[in-house]
Amino acid sequence: MSETTRATEFVVFCIENVATRLKKSGTEVFRELKRTNGITGFLYPSYPALHTQSKEFIVEETLQYIAQNDPSFVKEKGTAQ
């Protein structure tokens, strides 16, 4: 399996696990990351370091990236975060 294929599988893993955490669809998270350049500007470049970390750490790092670019996307409905 090529490095590009592994990195792409990692990006999908990130999107799906962030979606689960936020109780959103994978499509919603994908669109948000694409809109904020999170896929090509954050997840792919971070793959070498992040793929060695725990799922929880990877999800938290991805959530932090999203929150820096669009805090309203990660806020839970009905909370004042």
mmCIF file of N, CA and C in Angstrom:
data_model
loop_
_atom_site.group_PDB
_atom_site.id
_atom_site.type_symbol
_atom_site.label_atom_id
_atom_site.label_comp_id
_atom_site.label_asym_id
_atom_site.label_seq_id
_atom_site.Cartn_x
_atom_site.Cartn_y
_atom_site.Cartn_z
ATOM 1 N N MET A 1 0.854 -1.174 0.000
ATOM 2 C CA MET A 1 0.000 0.000 0.000
ATOM 3 C C MET A 1 0.898 1.235 0.000
ATOM 4 N N SER A 2 0.575 2.180 -0.847
ATOM 5 C CA SER A 2 1.399 3.381 -0.969
ATOM 6 C C SER A 2 1.171 4.339 0.202
ATOM 7 N N GLU A 3 2.114 5.228 0.392
ATOM 8 C CA GLU A 3 2.000 6.250 1.446
ATOM 9 C C GLU A 3 0.779 7.134 1.197
ATOM 10 N N THR A 4 0.494 7.453 -0.045
ATOM 11 C CA THR A 4 -0.668 8.274 -0.383
ATOM 12 C C THR A 4 -1.961 7.565 -0.002
ATOM 13 N N THR A 5 -2.026 6.284 -0.267
ATOM 14 C CA THR A 5 -3.216 5.501 0.095
ATOM 15 C C THR A 5 -3.392 5.455 1.606
ATOM 16 N N ARG A 6 -2.299 5.244 2.327
ATOM 17 C CA ARG A 6 -2.371 5.217 3.793
ATOM 18 C C ARG A 6 -2.809 6.573 4.336
ATOM 19 N N ALA A 7 -2.277 7.645 3.766
ATOM 20 C CA ALA A 7 -2.647 8.992 4.209
ATOM 21 C C ALA A 7 -4.124 9.264 3.924
ATOM 22 N N THR A 8 -4.614 8.803 2.784
ATOM 23 C CA THR A 8 -6.022 8.991 2.446
ATOM 24 C C THR A 8 -6.913 8.210 3.405
ATOM 25 N N GLU A 9 -6.536 6.994 3.739
ATOM 26 C CA GLU A 9 -7.289 6.221 4.725
ATOM 27 C C GLU A 9 -7.285 6.926 6.084
ATOM 28 N N PHE A 10 -6.170 7.541 6.430
ATOM 29 C CA PHE A 10 -6.077 8.303 7.673
ATOM 30 C C PHE A 10 -7.046 9.484 7.661
ATOM 31 N N VAL A 11 -7.110 10.198 6.554
ATOM 32 C CA VAL A 11 -8.027 11.348 6.436
ATOM 33 C C VAL A 11 -9.464 10.883 6.614
ATOM 34 N N VAL A 12 -9.828 9.779 5.993
ATOM 35 C CA VAL A 12 -11.183 9.240 6.139
ATOM 36 C C VAL A 12 -11.438 8.858 7.597
ATOM 37 N N PHE A 13 -10.466 8.217 8.230
ATOM 38 C CA PHE A 13 -10.562 7.859 9.647
ATOM 39 C C PHE A 13 -10.834 9.107 10.490
ATOM 40 N N CYS A 14 -10.096 10.170 10.238
ATOM 41 C CA CYS A 14 -10.268 11.423 10.984
ATOM 42 C C CYS A 14 -11.664 11.987 10.792
ATOM 43 N N ILE A 15 -12.092 12.067 9.559
ATOM 44 C CA ILE A 15 -13.401 12.640 9.257
ATOM 45 C C ILE A 15 -14.497 11.847 9.957
ATOM 46 N N GLU A 16 -14.467 10.548 9.847
ATOM 47 C CA GLU A 16 -15.531 9.723 10.437
ATOM 48 C C GLU A 16 -15.530 9.783 11.960
ATOM 49 N N ASN A 17 -14.359 9.804 12.572
ATOM 50 C CA ASN A 17 -14.308 9.849 14.037
ATOM 51 C C ASN A 17 -14.679 11.223 14.576
ATOM 52 N N VAL A 18 -14.321 12.283 13.870
ATOM 53 C CA VAL A 18 -14.758 13.628 14.270
ATOM 54 C C VAL A 18 -16.267 13.734 14.104
ATOM 55 N N ALA A 19 -16.793 13.189 13.035
ATOM 56 C CA ALA A 19 -18.241 13.210 12.813
ATOM 57 C C ALA A 19 -18.969 12.497 13.944
ATOM 58 N N THR A 20 -18.452 11.360 14.354
ATOM 59 C CA THR A 20 -19.062 10.628 15.470
ATOM 60 C C THR A 20 -19.039 11.474 16.737
ATOM 61 N N ARG A 21 -17.903 12.092 17.015
ATOM 62 C CA ARG A 21 -17.774 12.912 18.227
ATOM 63 C C ARG A 21 -18.745 14.090 18.214
ATOM 64 N N LEU A 22 -18.900 14.721 17.040
ATOM 65 C CA LEU A 22 -19.769 15.899 16.932
ATOM 66 C C LEU A 22 -21.232 15.545 16.671
ATOM 67 N N LYS A 23 -21.497 14.253 16.497
ATOM 68 C CA LYS A 23 -22.852 13.802 16.152
ATOM 69 C C LYS A 23 -23.334 14.483 14.869
ATOM 70 N N LYS A 24 -22.435 14.495 13.894
ATOM 71 C CA LYS A 24 -22.724 15.042 12.574
ATOM 72 C C LYS A 24 -22.412 13.958 11.555
ATOM 73 N N SER A 25 -22.817 14.175 10.332
ATOM 74 C CA SER A 25 -22.494 13.199 9.288
ATOM 75 C C SER A 25 -21.048 13.393 8.823
ATOM 76 N N GLY A 26 -20.506 12.340 8.261
ATOM 77 C CA GLY A 26 -19.177 12.431 7.685
ATOM 78 C C GLY A 26 -19.128 13.464 6.568
ATOM 79 N N THR A 27 -20.223 13.570 5.831
ATOM 80 C CA THR A 27 -20.300 14.551 4.744
ATOM 81 C C THR A 27 -20.192 15.975 5.287
ATOM 82 N N GLU A 28 -20.864 16.248 6.405
ATOM 83 C CA GLU A 28 -20.787 17.593 6.998
ATOM 84 C C GLU A 28 -19.362 17.925 7.411
ATOM 85 N N VAL A 29 -18.702 16.987 8.062
ATOM 86 C CA VAL A 29 -17.328 17.216 8.518
ATOM 87 C C VAL A 29 -16.401 17.347 7.316
ATOM 88 N N PHE A 30 -16.572 16.500 6.307
ATOM 89 C CA PHE A 30 -15.765 16.597 5.096
ATOM 90 C C PHE A 30 -15.909 17.980 4.463
ATOM 91 N N ARG A 31 -17.137 18.451 4.327
ATOM 92 C CA ARG A 31 -17.366 19.761 3.709
ATOM 93 C C ARG A 31 -16.717 20.881 4.509
ATOM 94 N N GLU A 32 -16.814 20.792 5.837
ATOM 95 C CA GLU A 32 -16.207 21.827 6.690
ATOM 96 C C GLU A 32 -14.692 21.813 6.555
ATOM 97 N N LEU A 33 -14.096 20.642 6.586
ATOM 98 C CA LEU A 33 -12.642 20.552 6.444
ATOM 99 C C LEU A 33 -12.196 20.992 5.058
ATOM 100 N N LYS A 34 -12.956 20.650 4.052
ATOM 101 C CA LYS A 34 -12.614 21.086 2.694
ATOM 102 C C LYS A 34 -12.721 22.607 2.586
ATOM 103 N N ARG A 35 -13.782 23.175 3.166
ATOM 104 C CA ARG A 35 -14.003 24.623 3.118
ATOM 105 C C ARG A 35 -12.878 25.386 3.803
ATOM 106 N N THR A 36 -12.334 24.827 4.871
ATOM 107 C CA THR A 36 -11.295 25.504 5.641
ATOM 108 C C THR A 36 -9.888 25.020 5.289
ATOM 109 N N ASN A 37 -9.760 24.297 4.186
ATOM 110 C CA ASN A 37 -8.478 23.770 3.727
ATOM 111 C C ASN A 37 -7.881 22.772 4.728
ATOM 112 N N GLY A 38 -8.728 22.153 5.519
ATOM 113 C CA GLY A 38 -8.259 21.231 6.547
ATOM 114 C C GLY A 38 -7.769 19.896 6.028
ATOM 115 N N ILE A 39 -8.224 19.524 4.852
ATOM 116 C CA ILE A 39 -7.793 18.232 4.317
ATOM 117 C C ILE A 39 -6.398 18.352 3.729
ATOM 118 N N THR A 40 -6.230 19.252 2.776
ATOM 119 C CA THR A 40 -4.919 19.383 2.131
ATOM 120 C C THR A 40 -3.948 20.239 2.933
ATOM 121 N N GLY A 41 -4.468 21.124 3.787
ATOM 122 C CA GLY A 41 -3.599 22.020 4.530
ATOM 123 C C GLY A 41 -3.288 21.580 5.951
ATOM 124 N N PHE A 42 -4.055 20.596 6.471
ATOM 125 C CA PHE A 42 -3.822 20.141 7.842
ATOM 126 C C PHE A 42 -3.681 18.616 7.934
ATOM 127 N N LEU A 43 -4.694 17.868 7.508
ATOM 128 C CA LEU A 43 -4.663 16.421 7.726
ATOM 129 C C LEU A 43 -3.574 15.710 6.929
ATOM 130 N N TYR A 44 -3.493 15.968 5.625
ATOM 131 C CA TYR A 44 -2.436 15.308 4.847
ATOM 132 C C TYR A 44 -1.044 15.686 5.348
ATOM 133 N N PRO A 45 -0.746 16.973 5.549
ATOM 134 C CA PRO A 45 0.597 17.317 6.042
ATOM 135 C C PRO A 45 0.892 16.780 7.454
ATOM 136 N N SER A 46 -0.147 16.593 8.260
ATOM 137 C CA SER A 46 0.038 16.115 9.634
ATOM 138 C C SER A 46 0.092 14.601 9.740
ATOM 139 N N TYR A 47 -0.217 13.918 8.664
ATOM 140 C CA TYR A 47 -0.272 12.451 8.698
ATOM 141 C C TYR A 47 0.971 11.805 9.303
ATOM 142 N N PRO A 48 2.182 12.177 8.902
ATOM 143 C CA PRO A 48 3.353 11.475 9.454
ATOM 144 C C PRO A 48 3.422 11.505 10.986
ATOM 145 N N ALA A 49 3.031 12.602 11.588
ATOM 146 C CA ALA A 49 3.082 12.695 13.050
ATOM 147 C C ALA A 49 1.808 12.177 13.707
ATOM 148 N N LEU A 50 0.666 12.553 13.161
ATOM 149 C CA LEU A 50 -0.592 12.208 13.824
ATOM 150 C C LEU A 50 -0.947 10.731 13.758
ATOM 151 N N HIS A 51 -0.604 10.046 12.689
ATOM 152 C CA HIS A 51 -1.046 8.656 12.573
ATOM 153 C C HIS A 51 -0.418 7.754 13.635
ATOM 154 N N THR A 52 0.589 8.236 14.320
ATOM 155 C CA THR A 52 1.221 7.446 15.377
ATOM 156 C C THR A 52 0.567 7.673 16.741
ATOM 157 N N GLN A 53 -0.408 8.565 16.802
ATOM 158 C CA GLN A 53 -1.044 8.934 18.060
ATOM 159 C C GLN A 53 -2.347 8.151 18.274
ATOM 160 N N SER A 54 -2.922 8.313 19.456
ATOM 161 C CA SER A 54 -4.179 7.634 19.767
ATOM 162 C C SER A 54 -5.344 8.275 19.010
ATOM 163 N N LYS A 55 -6.412 7.519 18.868
ATOM 164 C CA LYS A 55 -7.604 8.037 18.205
ATOM 165 C C LYS A 55 -8.096 9.296 18.906
ATOM 166 N N GLU A 56 -8.116 9.291 20.218
ATOM 167 C CA GLU A 56 -8.599 10.444 20.975
ATOM 168 C C GLU A 56 -7.762 11.686 20.685
ATOM 169 N N PHE A 57 -6.444 11.516 20.641
ATOM 170 C CA PHE A 57 -5.554 12.641 20.368
ATOM 171 C C PHE A 57 -5.789 13.181 18.959
ATOM 172 N N ILE A 58 -5.906 12.280 17.992
ATOM 173 C CA ILE A 58 -6.130 12.690 16.599
ATOM 174 C C ILE A 58 -7.438 13.461 16.473
ATOM 175 N N VAL A 59 -8.487 12.959 17.096
ATOM 176 C CA VAL A 59 -9.785 13.635 17.047
ATOM 177 C C VAL A 59 -9.684 15.010 17.699
ATOM 178 N N GLU A 60 -9.037 15.105 18.845
ATOM 179 C CA GLU A 60 -8.888 16.400 19.528
ATOM 180 C C GLU A 60 -8.104 17.396 18.684
ATOM 181 N N GLU A 61 -7.034 16.957 18.069
ATOM 182 C CA GLU A 61 -6.244 17.847 17.207
ATOM 183 C C GLU A 61 -7.074 18.345 16.024
ATOM 184 N N THR A 62 -7.849 17.446 15.441
ATOM 185 C CA THR A 62 -8.691 17.829 14.307
ATOM 186 C C THR A 62 -9.783 18.789 14.754
ATOM 187 N N LEU A 63 -10.369 18.529 15.910
ATOM 188 C CA LEU A 63 -11.385 19.447 16.450
ATOM 189 C C LEU A 63 -10.793 20.823 16.734
ATOM 190 N N GLN A 64 -9.580 20.863 17.241
ATOM 191 C CA GLN A 64 -8.927 22.151 17.490
ATOM 192 C C GLN A 64 -8.719 22.906 16.190
ATOM 193 N N TYR A 65 -8.322 22.198 15.142
ATOM 194 C CA TYR A 65 -8.153 22.844 13.845
ATOM 195 C C TYR A 65 -9.477 23.439 13.377
ATOM 196 N N ILE A 66 -10.527 22.649 13.443
ATOM 197 C CA ILE A 66 -11.839 23.135 12.999
ATOM 198 C C ILE A 66 -12.270 24.333 13.847
ATOM 199 N N ALA A 67 -12.102 24.237 15.154
ATOM 200 C CA ALA A 67 -12.521 25.321 16.051
ATOM 201 C C ALA A 67 -11.765 26.615 15.769
ATOM 202 N N GLN A 68 -10.522 26.520 15.384
ATOM 203 C CA GLN A 68 -9.745 27.721 15.061
ATOM 204 C C GLN A 68 -10.270 28.402 13.808
ATOM 205 N N ASN A 69 -10.842 27.622 12.917
ATOM 206 C CA ASN A 69 -11.312 28.151 11.646
ATOM 207 C C ASN A 69 -12.802 28.476 11.633
ATOM 208 N N ASP A 70 -13.581 27.773 12.441
ATOM 209 C CA ASP A 70 -15.026 28.014 12.516
ATOM 210 C C ASP A 70 -15.548 27.469 13.837
ATOM 211 N N PRO A 71 -15.412 28.262 14.916
ATOM 212 C CA PRO A 71 -15.823 27.784 16.238
ATOM 213 C C PRO A 71 -17.276 27.322 16.301
ATOM 214 N N SER A 72 -18.137 27.921 15.516
ATOM 215 C CA SER A 72 -19.552 27.558 15.580
ATOM 216 C C SER A 72 -19.796 26.129 15.091
ATOM 217 N N PHE A 73 -18.911 25.585 14.268
ATOM 218 C CA PHE A 73 -19.102 24.243 13.755
ATOM 219 C C PHE A 73 -18.941 23.194 14.853
ATOM 220 N N VAL A 74 -18.112 23.447 15.829
ATOM 221 C CA VAL A 74 -17.861 22.445 16.874
ATOM 222 C C VAL A 74 -18.679 22.683 18.131
ATOM 223 N N LYS A 75 -19.372 23.786 18.222
ATOM 224 C CA LYS A 75 -20.216 24.042 19.391
ATOM 225 C C LYS A 75 -21.410 23.103 19.372
ATOM 226 N N GLU A 76 -21.718 22.586 20.555
ATOM 227 C CA GLU A 76 -22.907 21.762 20.669
ATOM 228 C C GLU A 76 -24.133 22.662 20.693
ATOM 229 N N LYS A 77 -25.191 22.196 20.089
ATOM 230 C CA LYS A 77 -26.424 22.952 20.098
ATOM 231 C C LYS A 77 -26.928 23.081 21.524
ATOM 232 N N GLY A 78 -27.329 24.298 21.865
ATOM 233 C CA GLY A 78 -27.890 24.534 23.189
ATOM 234 C C GLY A 78 -26.874 24.774 24.274
ATOM 235 N N THR A 79 -25.582 24.882 23.923
ATOM 236 C CA THR A 79 -24.577 25.164 24.939
ATOM 237 C C THR A 79 -23.920 26.496 24.632
ATOM 238 N N ALA A 80 -23.297 27.059 25.634
ATOM 239 C CA ALA A 80 -22.634 28.354 25.491
ATOM 240 C C ALA A 80 -21.132 28.189 25.550
ATOM 241 N N GLN A 81 -20.581 27.331 24.716
ATOM 242 C CA GLN A 81 -19.129 27.087 24.702
ATOM 243 C C GLN A 81 -18.398 28.270 24.139
#
